Amino acid sequence: MKYKELVSQMTLEEKASLMSGANFWNTKPVERLGIPGMMLTDGPHGLRKQGGKADHLGLNKSIPATCYPTAACLANTWDEALLEEMGQHLGLEAASEGVSVLLGPGVNIKRNPLCGRNFEYFSEDPYLAGKMAAALIRGIQSNGISACVKHYAANSQELRRMSNDSVVDERTLREIYLPAFEMAVKEGGVKCLMTSYNRVNGIYAHEHPHLLRDILYGEWGFDGVVVSDWGGNNDRVESLRQGGTLEMPSSNGQTDRHIVEAVRSGQLDESVLDEQVDRLLDLIFSSQPHITGKIYDRDTHHAVAGKVAEKCAVLLKNEDNILPLTKQQQIAVIGDFARVPRYQGAGSSKINPTKLDCALDALKAIGANVSGFAPGFRRGGKEDPTLIHQACNLARNADVVLLWLGLDEGGEAEGIDRENMRLPGNQIALLHALAEVNSNIVVVLSCGCAVEMSWDAQAKAVIHGYLGGQAGAPAMAKLLLGEGNFCGKLSETVPLCYEDISSAPYYPGREATSEYREGLYVGYRYFDTAGKEVKYPFGHGLSYTSFEYSDLRVDDAQVSFRIRNTGSVAGEEIAQLYIHPKTEGTFRPAQELKGFVKVSLAPGEEQDVSIELNDRSFAAWSIRENNWIIESGSYELRIGASSRDIRLTAEVRKDGTSSNLYEGEVFAPYYSGQVQCVSDESFAALLGHPIPNPKWDRSAPIGFNDTLSQGQYLSAGLGKHIYNLISFIRKLFFAMGKKELGNNVMFVMNLPWRGLARMSGVITDEQVLALLSMVNREKGGFLKLLKHTFKKQ
């Protein structure tokens, strides 16, 4: 222990008090011993420090801060140095505001494109997600504060996220859902980790012995602090025993008392508490911001946000080389997003930007010949013939139509998943109408996720801008006019339709569990193994120039090759290494990303580049050995411009093991990759145990960890009335056009009953249990509530 002497001077009550927040964002000080409190603040892509009333959903405004591109956008850069630079600026803002812990980045895998929080996450691929996260963390922590990687682990849906049980086999957990966290720890050196709300195989993440004690602290050697997501603590004593250091926000002292009582009764060894107090003290003292009050230059940070955004945008299609545009062409700018930008998501990551540019103004500022603007549609509204007619009149006489389409602010948000992958119908109707009067249409997408694009045949060019932050508009204008060059590449696959997604039949888990039946086959791993066509493949992205690959060389430590810019303008290329196992043992995806390199080249310039190889490049997780193993056999090394544009190949042979733990017809779906119809028998065999019941027990009383939404199944009583009231409020907000507020009501709907105590810091566990007595129509419930309310007072 680093602070053994200091810990020995603390009373039991003081030690317990450090294990939960003082309020929504701060930890408690111990002033007599010189132990300060510290501030933790939201911030995956910007600082969300709330100066007034605090909340977890972005309802109340925060102080102005630079809004950088979101993680889904950042991952398209495939640029570790750039993310580290951005992290340095982001960390500087946090440190200047006295923030010790910046809550981000999020590295959950994009298992399914409907997850409402995908805009906050990097990729469907764990290697890419881990590399991007580690770089951002190094940048943030260069300012002496701490980043906080989240949400650990297997948190892939927003629906009932605080009670849902992610049922996933060990190998899939190890190969898909944990590596990005491992890289954040080992390569990023992250000092703080946030657990997720959900259960993982029956146990809440914040008290999970396998995830915390065995893997995080044991195998990875993590020496930092584990903090709960806000209101995510279940059993405080058990979480402390398993390595859950800090509970946030404040519990108003009630879980501190649980700790004290457990130590005094012998239920909890005080040495366990001391260990976690020591970890927290180390974070407090090592993450004190030493530049509090320093004024950072907002214009400089805005410029950095623009520099990053320029590298994020992905040119998906450029038919007839319609792009770049010239300043002589008459350009009709259409789409409400061009005037009122969609630049970030909703929820706890919502930033109050220091300034905000829109595309319409940015195009004019750069000298584009904008002939006019028409909104074309209303966000969240129905098809409007008048707006469409106005847009068509403008487009008819233009040389080129720049059409901004996307999802509205309520379409992607924390706490709620998307209902489908489609763009709103009124926007598609607008595109169809515009195509009748002008064939030169360039679509710019403003959304933080993949969408169905069957409509792209009516556009000569398609750009996915994702959510580019406060300076995304001028960055896009530069790219459109050729003053910059596209270099972003997709960090997720764009399927032909949602039904093609491997997890589509199983997503979301609507009641007790979320079944990861597709196993390893997430994103391109599924599409490439099952041999399915896609709209735009993982790693795809066009440029205004072209690149030639040659001279592949392989040794034990690296893959080397040459890239040449064969076009007429400077550009950056992202070359990707995929490994295709030809072994005959266990099932494996057809290919997996194991490295990448980004290079900037002038016209005609060529450069030798290399990508490192190590044992993990070829390894699979063995549930028998409980370790990574290399199977004997041949492996094809594939160098590509995308997962489906392979330019160079070479084959190597590796000596290793030859055991196979997946024998029998029951595992056939996992060998073929045809995982959309996995039987109960096959999934149970993969898990190694029976499948938990995915349904709620409707005959059982409503419990402490059941959700408020389960009140819908009650025939009458308080629980039913509460559910009906919440449902009415949500419908009312939607009817008023307040979609974001309606989505926030869903957060309440999916809240477990314990959340009334854990999130409020005002209501006690005993009061919640008394309320549940009333919900379950037990005798004396109201008297219990009065008793505990009077006792509390």
mmCIF file of N, CA and C in Angstrom, residues 604-711:
data_model
loop_
_atom_site.group_PDB
_atom_site.id
_atom_site.type_symbol
_atom_site.label_atom_id
_atom_site.label_comp_id
_atom_site.label_asym_id
_atom_site.label_seq_id
_atom_site.Cartn_x
_atom_site.Cartn_y
_atom_site.Cartn_z
ATOM 1 N N GLY A 604 2.940 11.209 -56.324
ATOM 2 C CA GLY A 604 4.108 10.490 -56.807
ATOM 3 C C GLY A 604 5.030 9.975 -55.723
ATOM 4 N N GLU A 605 4.836 10.398 -54.501
ATOM 5 C CA GLU A 605 5.714 9.973 -53.408
ATOM 6 C C GLU A 605 5.384 8.551 -52.976
ATOM 7 N N GLU A 606 6.387 7.799 -52.556
ATOM 8 C CA GLU A 606 6.184 6.465 -52.017
ATOM 9 C C GLU A 606 6.958 6.321 -50.713
ATOM 10 N N GLN A 607 6.498 5.379 -49.893
ATOM 11 C CA GLN A 607 7.121 5.227 -48.580
ATOM 12 C C GLN A 607 7.001 3.790 -48.120
ATOM 13 N N ASP A 608 8.050 3.275 -47.511
ATOM 14 C CA ASP A 608 8.004 1.963 -46.876
ATOM 15 C C ASP A 608 7.370 2.108 -45.499
ATOM 16 N N VAL A 609 6.439 1.233 -45.189
ATOM 17 C CA VAL A 609 5.774 1.258 -43.892
ATOM 18 C C VAL A 609 5.801 -0.151 -43.313
ATOM 19 N N SER A 610 5.553 -0.253 -42.016
ATOM 20 C CA SER A 610 5.537 -1.563 -41.370
ATOM 21 C C SER A 610 4.478 -1.616 -40.283
ATOM 22 N N ILE A 611 3.992 -2.812 -40.028
ATOM 23 C CA ILE A 611 3.015 -3.069 -38.975
ATOM 24 C C ILE A 611 3.565 -4.199 -38.115
ATOM 25 N N GLU A 612 3.596 -3.989 -36.810
ATOM 26 C CA GLU A 612 4.169 -4.977 -35.899
ATOM 27 C C GLU A 612 3.285 -6.214 -35.774
ATOM 28 N N LEU A 613 3.938 -7.349 -35.554
ATOM 29 C CA LEU A 613 3.263 -8.606 -35.267
ATOM 30 C C LEU A 613 3.717 -9.102 -33.891
ATOM 31 N N ASN A 614 2.816 -9.761 -33.180
ATOM 32 C CA ASN A 614 3.188 -10.432 -31.939
ATOM 33 C C ASN A 614 2.326 -11.671 -31.774
ATOM 34 N N ASP A 615 2.510 -12.385 -30.699
ATOM 35 C CA ASP A 615 1.754 -13.635 -30.525
ATOM 36 C C ASP A 615 0.247 -13.406 -30.494
ATOM 37 N N ARG A 616 -0.189 -12.287 -29.916
ATOM 38 C CA ARG A 616 -1.632 -12.009 -29.859
ATOM 39 C C ARG A 616 -2.220 -11.812 -31.250
ATOM 40 N N SER A 617 -1.383 -11.461 -32.219
ATOM 41 C CA SER A 617 -1.878 -11.268 -33.581
ATOM 42 C C SER A 617 -2.498 -12.551 -34.128
ATOM 43 N N PHE A 618 -2.007 -13.700 -33.658
ATOM 44 C CA PHE A 618 -2.451 -14.991 -34.191
ATOM 45 C C PHE A 618 -3.282 -15.789 -33.180
ATOM 46 N N ALA A 619 -3.465 -15.266 -31.974
ATOM 47 C CA ALA A 619 -3.992 -16.073 -30.875
ATOM 48 C C ALA A 619 -5.516 -16.084 -30.811
ATOM 49 N N ALA A 620 -6.014 -17.145 -30.210
ATOM 50 C CA ALA A 620 -7.433 -17.274 -29.859
ATOM 51 C C ALA A 620 -7.497 -17.632 -28.373
ATOM 52 N N TRP A 621 -8.640 -17.346 -27.747
ATOM 53 C CA TRP A 621 -8.776 -17.654 -26.320
ATOM 54 C C TRP A 621 -9.195 -19.110 -26.153
ATOM 55 N N SER A 622 -8.478 -19.816 -25.298
ATOM 56 C CA SER A 622 -8.796 -21.216 -25.004
ATOM 57 C C SER A 622 -9.517 -21.299 -23.671
ATOM 58 N N ILE A 623 -10.733 -21.806 -23.681
ATOM 59 C CA ILE A 623 -11.463 -21.953 -22.414
ATOM 60 C C ILE A 623 -10.913 -23.123 -21.604
ATOM 61 N N ARG A 624 -10.188 -24.017 -22.254
ATOM 62 C CA ARG A 624 -9.563 -25.123 -21.525
ATOM 63 C C ARG A 624 -8.310 -24.647 -20.810
ATOM 64 N N GLU A 625 -7.463 -23.899 -21.512
ATOM 65 C CA GLU A 625 -6.217 -23.410 -20.927
ATOM 66 C C GLU A 625 -6.424 -22.140 -20.110
ATOM 67 N N ASN A 626 -7.581 -21.513 -20.278
ATOM 68 C CA ASN A 626 -7.849 -20.218 -19.650
ATOM 69 C C ASN A 626 -6.738 -19.234 -19.981
ATOM 70 N N ASN A 627 -6.396 -19.231 -21.273
ATOM 71 C CA ASN A 627 -5.298 -18.370 -21.721
ATOM 72 C C ASN A 627 -5.355 -18.248 -23.238
ATOM 73 N N TRP A 628 -4.535 -17.338 -23.757
ATOM 74 C CA TRP A 628 -4.414 -17.193 -25.200
ATOM 75 C C TRP A 628 -3.520 -18.294 -25.751
ATOM 76 N N ILE A 629 -3.937 -18.902 -26.853
ATOM 77 C CA ILE A 629 -3.130 -19.940 -27.493
ATOM 78 C C ILE A 629 -3.007 -19.652 -28.989
ATOM 79 N N ILE A 630 -1.945 -20.157 -29.584
ATOM 80 C CA ILE A 630 -1.781 -20.109 -31.034
ATOM 81 C C ILE A 630 -1.963 -21.522 -31.563
ATOM 82 N N GLU A 631 -2.868 -21.691 -32.492
ATOM 83 C CA GLU A 631 -3.086 -22.998 -33.098
ATOM 84 C C GLU A 631 -2.069 -23.230 -34.212
ATOM 85 N N SER A 632 -1.583 -24.445 -34.287
ATOM 86 C CA SER A 632 -0.636 -24.794 -35.346
ATOM 87 C C SER A 632 -1.310 -24.702 -36.704
ATOM 88 N N GLY A 633 -0.570 -24.174 -37.675
ATOM 89 C CA GLY A 633 -1.101 -24.122 -39.028
ATOM 90 C C GLY A 633 -0.685 -22.870 -39.763
ATOM 91 N N SER A 634 -1.303 -22.678 -40.904
ATOM 92 C CA SER A 634 -0.980 -21.536 -41.760
ATOM 93 C C SER A 634 -1.926 -20.371 -41.510
ATOM 94 N N TYR A 635 -1.377 -19.177 -41.679
ATOM 95 C CA TYR A 635 -2.152 -17.946 -41.531
ATOM 96 C C TYR A 635 -1.833 -17.046 -42.721
ATOM 97 N N GLU A 636 -2.887 -16.527 -43.358
ATOM 98 C CA GLU A 636 -2.698 -15.611 -44.472
ATOM 99 C C GLU A 636 -2.728 -14.180 -43.951
ATOM 100 N N LEU A 637 -1.677 -13.432 -44.249
ATOM 101 C CA LEU A 637 -1.605 -12.015 -43.888
ATOM 102 C C LEU A 637 -2.118 -11.208 -45.062
ATOM 103 N N ARG A 638 -3.119 -10.383 -44.806
ATOM 104 C CA ARG A 638 -3.767 -9.612 -45.863
ATOM 105 C C ARG A 638 -3.600 -8.121 -45.603
ATOM 106 N N ILE A 639 -3.027 -7.427 -46.560
ATOM 107 C CA ILE A 639 -2.891 -5.973 -46.468
ATOM 108 C C ILE A 639 -3.941 -5.362 -47.390
ATOM 109 N N GLY A 640 -4.800 -4.502 -46.829
ATOM 110 C CA GLY A 640 -5.884 -3.974 -47.631
ATOM 111 C C GLY A 640 -6.172 -2.511 -47.385
ATOM 112 N N ALA A 641 -6.877 -1.918 -48.344
ATOM 113 C CA ALA A 641 -7.383 -0.560 -48.188
ATOM 114 C C ALA A 641 -8.716 -0.570 -47.447
ATOM 115 N N SER A 642 -9.315 -1.741 -47.325
ATOM 116 C CA SER A 642 -10.494 -1.981 -46.499
ATOM 117 C C SER A 642 -10.562 -3.475 -46.273
ATOM 118 N N SER A 643 -11.550 -3.923 -45.496
ATOM 119 C CA SER A 643 -11.686 -5.361 -45.246
ATOM 120 C C SER A 643 -12.053 -6.121 -46.513
ATOM 121 N N ARG A 644 -12.577 -5.419 -47.514
ATOM 122 C CA ARG A 644 -12.965 -6.070 -48.762
ATOM 123 C C ARG A 644 -12.146 -5.583 -49.961
ATOM 124 N N ASP A 645 -11.073 -4.862 -49.687
ATOM 125 C CA ASP A 645 -10.191 -4.393 -50.761
ATOM 126 C C ASP A 645 -8.765 -4.784 -50.389
ATOM 127 N N ILE A 646 -8.475 -6.075 -50.536
ATOM 128 C CA ILE A 646 -7.179 -6.621 -50.161
ATOM 129 C C ILE A 646 -6.210 -6.456 -51.328
ATOM 130 N N ARG A 647 -5.057 -5.839 -51.057
ATOM 131 C CA ARG A 647 -4.084 -5.523 -52.098
ATOM 132 C C ARG A 647 -2.890 -6.488 -52.124
ATOM 133 N N LEU A 648 -2.452 -6.961 -50.964
ATOM 134 C CA LEU A 648 -1.270 -7.815 -50.877
ATOM 135 C C LEU A 648 -1.542 -8.966 -49.914
ATOM 136 N N THR A 649 -0.978 -10.127 -50.180
ATOM 137 C CA THR A 649 -1.129 -11.266 -49.272
ATOM 138 C C THR A 649 0.187 -12.020 -49.149
ATOM 139 N N ALA A 650 0.341 -12.657 -48.007
ATOM 140 C CA ALA A 650 1.475 -13.552 -47.776
ATOM 141 C C ALA A 650 1.024 -14.592 -46.758
ATOM 142 N N GLU A 651 1.691 -15.729 -46.743
ATOM 143 C CA GLU A 651 1.302 -16.800 -45.840
ATOM 144 C C GLU A 651 2.463 -17.146 -44.916
ATOM 145 N N VAL A 652 2.139 -17.349 -43.655
ATOM 146 C CA VAL A 652 3.142 -17.766 -42.678
ATOM 147 C C VAL A 652 2.624 -18.991 -41.938
ATOM 148 N N ARG A 653 3.532 -19.753 -41.384
ATOM 149 C CA ARG A 653 3.139 -20.925 -40.607
ATOM 150 C C ARG A 653 3.552 -20.703 -39.159
ATOM 151 N N LYS A 654 2.661 -21.066 -38.236
ATOM 152 C CA LYS A 654 2.932 -20.931 -36.814
ATOM 153 C C LYS A 654 2.826 -22.297 -36.147
ATOM 154 N N ASP A 655 3.750 -22.574 -35.257
ATOM 155 C CA ASP A 655 3.693 -23.797 -34.452
ATOM 156 C C ASP A 655 2.999 -23.479 -33.138
ATOM 157 N N GLY A 656 2.125 -24.377 -32.717
ATOM 158 C CA GLY A 656 1.402 -24.148 -31.476
ATOM 159 C C GLY A 656 0.628 -25.380 -31.071
ATOM 160 N N THR A 657 -0.573 -25.182 -30.579
ATOM 161 C CA THR A 657 -1.415 -26.288 -30.138
ATOM 162 C C THR A 657 -2.331 -26.739 -31.267
ATOM 163 N N SER A 658 -2.976 -27.881 -31.048
ATOM 164 C CA SER A 658 -3.909 -28.389 -32.057
ATOM 165 C C SER A 658 -5.187 -28.909 -31.435
ATOM 166 N N SER A 659 -5.471 -28.475 -30.222
ATOM 167 C CA SER A 659 -6.679 -28.955 -29.541
ATOM 168 C C SER A 659 -7.915 -28.225 -30.041
ATOM 169 N N ASN A 660 -9.048 -28.896 -29.970
ATOM 170 C CA ASN A 660 -10.319 -28.299 -30.386
ATOM 171 C C ASN A 660 -11.376 -28.599 -29.337
ATOM 172 N N LEU A 661 -11.922 -27.562 -28.759
ATOM 173 C CA LEU A 661 -12.919 -27.727 -27.700
ATOM 174 C C LEU A 661 -14.347 -27.674 -28.223
ATOM 175 N N TYR A 662 -14.504 -27.463 -29.514
ATOM 176 C CA TYR A 662 -15.845 -27.252 -30.066
ATOM 177 C C TYR A 662 -16.155 -28.329 -31.099
ATOM 178 N N GLU A 663 -16.279 -29.549 -30.657
ATOM 179 C CA GLU A 663 -16.535 -30.657 -31.555
ATOM 180 C C GLU A 663 -18.008 -31.026 -31.533
ATOM 181 N N GLY A 664 -18.510 -31.439 -32.664
ATOM 182 C CA GLY A 664 -19.892 -31.870 -32.754
ATOM 183 C C GLY A 664 -20.757 -30.952 -33.582
ATOM 184 N N GLU A 665 -21.850 -31.491 -34.084
ATOM 185 C CA GLU A 665 -22.761 -30.755 -34.946
ATOM 186 C C GLU A 665 -23.388 -29.566 -34.236
ATOM 187 N N VAL A 666 -23.435 -29.633 -32.915
ATOM 188 C CA VAL A 666 -24.062 -28.559 -32.150
ATOM 189 C C VAL A 666 -23.355 -27.218 -32.366
ATOM 190 N N PHE A 667 -22.068 -27.259 -32.742
ATOM 191 C CA PHE A 667 -21.315 -26.023 -32.960
ATOM 192 C C PHE A 667 -21.278 -25.596 -34.424
ATOM 193 N N ALA A 668 -22.040 -26.273 -35.270
ATOM 194 C CA ALA A 668 -22.010 -25.987 -36.717
ATOM 195 C C ALA A 668 -22.259 -24.516 -37.053
ATOM 196 N N PRO A 669 -23.210 -23.829 -36.400
ATOM 197 C CA PRO A 669 -23.428 -22.405 -36.749
ATOM 198 C C PRO A 669 -22.176 -21.552 -36.556
ATOM 199 N N TYR A 670 -21.353 -21.914 -35.582
ATOM 200 C CA TYR A 670 -20.183 -21.102 -35.281
ATOM 201 C C TYR A 670 -19.020 -21.404 -36.223
ATOM 202 N N TYR A 671 -19.017 -22.571 -36.832
ATOM 203 C CA TYR A 671 -18.003 -22.866 -37.843
ATOM 204 C C TYR A 671 -18.349 -22.231 -39.185
ATOM 205 N N SER A 672 -19.631 -22.171 -39.499
ATOM 206 C CA SER A 672 -20.049 -21.612 -40.786
ATOM 207 C C SER A 672 -20.237 -20.098 -40.722
ATOM 208 N N GLY A 673 -20.400 -19.574 -39.504
ATOM 209 C CA GLY A 673 -20.703 -18.151 -39.360
ATOM 210 C C GLY A 673 -22.170 -17.831 -39.564
ATOM 211 N N GLN A 674 -22.986 -18.850 -39.763
ATOM 212 C CA GLN A 674 -24.430 -18.633 -39.961
ATOM 213 C C GLN A 674 -25.103 -18.583 -38.592
ATOM 214 N N VAL A 675 -24.990 -17.446 -37.943
ATOM 215 C CA VAL A 675 -25.348 -17.357 -36.527
ATOM 216 C C VAL A 675 -26.665 -16.614 -36.272
ATOM 217 N N GLN A 676 -27.444 -16.402 -37.299
ATOM 218 C CA GLN A 676 -28.707 -15.694 -37.075
ATOM 219 C C GLN A 676 -29.836 -16.607 -36.613
ATOM 220 N N CYS A 677 -29.593 -17.895 -36.622
ATOM 221 C CA CYS A 677 -30.619 -18.842 -36.158
ATOM 222 C C CYS A 677 -29.996 -19.867 -35.219
ATOM 223 N N VAL A 678 -29.250 -19.398 -34.247
ATOM 224 C CA VAL A 678 -28.589 -20.298 -33.299
ATOM 225 C C VAL A 678 -29.631 -20.911 -32.371
ATOM 226 N N SER A 679 -29.652 -22.228 -32.289
ATOM 227 C CA SER A 679 -30.626 -22.935 -31.456
ATOM 228 C C SER A 679 -30.260 -22.810 -29.984
ATOM 229 N N ASP A 680 -31.220 -23.113 -29.123
ATOM 230 C CA ASP A 680 -30.957 -23.137 -27.683
ATOM 231 C C ASP A 680 -29.850 -24.137 -27.370
ATOM 232 N N GLU A 681 -29.881 -25.273 -28.032
ATOM 233 C CA GLU A 681 -28.881 -26.309 -27.785
ATOM 234 C C GLU A 681 -27.479 -25.811 -28.122
ATOM 235 N N SER A 682 -27.339 -25.139 -29.266
ATOM 236 C CA SER A 682 -26.029 -24.644 -29.688
ATOM 237 C C SER A 682 -25.533 -23.531 -28.765
ATOM 238 N N PHE A 683 -26.433 -22.621 -28.382
ATOM 239 C CA PHE A 683 -26.013 -21.516 -27.517
ATOM 240 C C PHE A 683 -25.628 -22.031 -26.135
ATOM 241 N N ALA A 684 -26.397 -22.970 -25.611
ATOM 242 C CA ALA A 684 -26.071 -23.551 -24.307
ATOM 243 C C ALA A 684 -24.721 -24.258 -24.356
ATOM 244 N N ALA A 685 -24.440 -24.931 -25.472
ATOM 245 C CA ALA A 685 -23.152 -25.604 -25.623
ATOM 246 C C ALA A 685 -22.020 -24.584 -25.650
ATOM 247 N N LEU A 686 -22.226 -23.463 -26.316
ATOM 248 C CA LEU A 686 -21.219 -22.411 -26.366
ATOM 249 C C LEU A 686 -20.984 -21.822 -24.982
ATOM 250 N N LEU A 687 -22.073 -21.590 -24.249
ATOM 251 C CA LEU A 687 -21.963 -21.032 -22.904
ATOM 252 C C LEU A 687 -21.306 -22.010 -21.936
ATOM 253 N N GLY A 688 -21.585 -23.276 -22.128
ATOM 254 C CA GLY A 688 -21.101 -24.288 -21.198
ATOM 255 C C GLY A 688 -22.006 -24.475 -20.005
ATOM 256 N N HIS A 689 -23.217 -23.928 -20.085
ATOM 257 C CA HIS A 689 -24.201 -24.078 -19.008
ATOM 258 C C HIS A 689 -25.582 -23.759 -19.572
ATOM 259 N N PRO A 690 -26.658 -24.105 -18.859
ATOM 260 C CA PRO A 690 -28.006 -23.811 -19.360
ATOM 261 C C PRO A 690 -28.228 -22.317 -19.570
ATOM 262 N N ILE A 691 -29.108 -21.986 -20.504
ATOM 263 C CA ILE A 691 -29.419 -20.589 -20.805
ATOM 264 C C ILE A 691 -30.357 -20.040 -19.731
ATOM 265 N N PRO A 692 -30.022 -18.912 -19.125
ATOM 266 C CA PRO A 692 -30.945 -18.319 -18.139
ATOM 267 C C PRO A 692 -32.280 -17.949 -18.785
ATOM 268 N N ASN A 693 -33.307 -17.924 -17.985
ATOM 269 C CA ASN A 693 -34.637 -17.548 -18.471
ATOM 270 C C ASN A 693 -34.611 -16.086 -18.929
ATOM 271 N N PRO A 694 -34.936 -15.820 -20.204
ATOM 272 C CA PRO A 694 -34.890 -14.436 -20.688
ATOM 273 C C PRO A 694 -36.089 -13.592 -20.259
ATOM 274 N N LYS A 695 -37.087 -14.224 -19.670
ATOM 275 C CA LYS A 695 -38.322 -13.524 -19.307
ATOM 276 C C LYS A 695 -38.358 -13.185 -17.822
ATOM 277 N N TRP A 696 -39.050 -12.100 -17.502
ATOM 278 C CA TRP A 696 -39.328 -11.793 -16.118
ATOM 279 C C TRP A 696 -40.306 -12.817 -15.557
ATOM 280 N N ASP A 697 -40.184 -13.070 -14.283
ATOM 281 C CA ASP A 697 -41.145 -13.936 -13.601
ATOM 282 C C ASP A 697 -42.336 -13.069 -13.197
ATOM 283 N N ARG A 698 -43.387 -13.136 -13.990
ATOM 284 C CA ARG A 698 -44.541 -12.262 -13.755
ATOM 285 C C ARG A 698 -45.359 -12.654 -12.532
ATOM 286 N N SER A 699 -45.086 -13.840 -12.008
ATOM 287 C CA SER A 699 -45.822 -14.269 -10.814
ATOM 288 C C SER A 699 -45.112 -13.836 -9.533
ATOM 289 N N ALA A 700 -43.849 -13.406 -9.652
ATOM 290 C CA ALA A 700 -43.072 -13.024 -8.471
ATOM 291 C C ALA A 700 -43.359 -11.574 -8.088
ATOM 292 N N PRO A 701 -43.196 -11.234 -6.816
ATOM 293 C CA PRO A 701 -43.345 -9.833 -6.406
ATOM 294 C C PRO A 701 -42.288 -8.962 -7.086
ATOM 295 N N ILE A 702 -42.604 -7.682 -7.267
ATOM 296 C CA ILE A 702 -41.626 -6.736 -7.805
ATOM 297 C C ILE A 702 -40.534 -6.546 -6.758
ATOM 298 N N GLY A 703 -39.267 -6.676 -7.197
ATOM 299 C CA GLY A 703 -38.157 -6.641 -6.261
ATOM 300 C C GLY A 703 -37.311 -5.387 -6.368
ATOM 301 N N PHE A 704 -36.309 -5.303 -5.499
ATOM 302 C CA PHE A 704 -35.424 -4.153 -5.364
ATOM 303 C C PHE A 704 -34.713 -3.832 -6.675
ATOM 304 N N ASN A 705 -34.365 -4.874 -7.462
ATOM 305 C CA ASN A 705 -33.637 -4.682 -8.717
ATOM 306 C C ASN A 705 -34.514 -4.811 -9.951
ATOM 307 N N ASP A 706 -35.809 -4.920 -9.762
ATOM 308 C CA ASP A 706 -36.727 -4.903 -10.900
ATOM 309 C C ASP A 706 -36.962 -3.459 -11.329
ATOM 310 N N THR A 707 -37.401 -3.291 -12.568
ATOM 311 C CA THR A 707 -37.553 -1.942 -13.112
ATOM 312 C C THR A 707 -38.960 -1.400 -12.899
ATOM 313 N N LEU A 708 -39.043 -0.068 -12.962
ATOM 314 C CA LEU A 708 -40.356 0.564 -12.846
ATOM 315 C C LEU A 708 -41.267 0.128 -13.989
ATOM 316 N N SER A 709 -40.658 -0.181 -15.146
ATOM 317 C CA SER A 709 -41.459 -0.579 -16.306
ATOM 318 C C SER A 709 -42.173 -1.908 -16.107
ATOM 319 N N GLN A 710 -41.721 -2.721 -15.158
ATOM 320 C CA GLN A 710 -42.393 -3.990 -14.917
ATOM 321 C C GLN A 710 -43.764 -3.793 -14.286
ATOM 322 N N GLY A 711 -44.044 -2.561 -13.888
ATOM 323 C CA GLY A 711 -45.375 -2.263 -13.372
ATOM 324 C C GLY A 711 -46.471 -2.460 -14.394
#
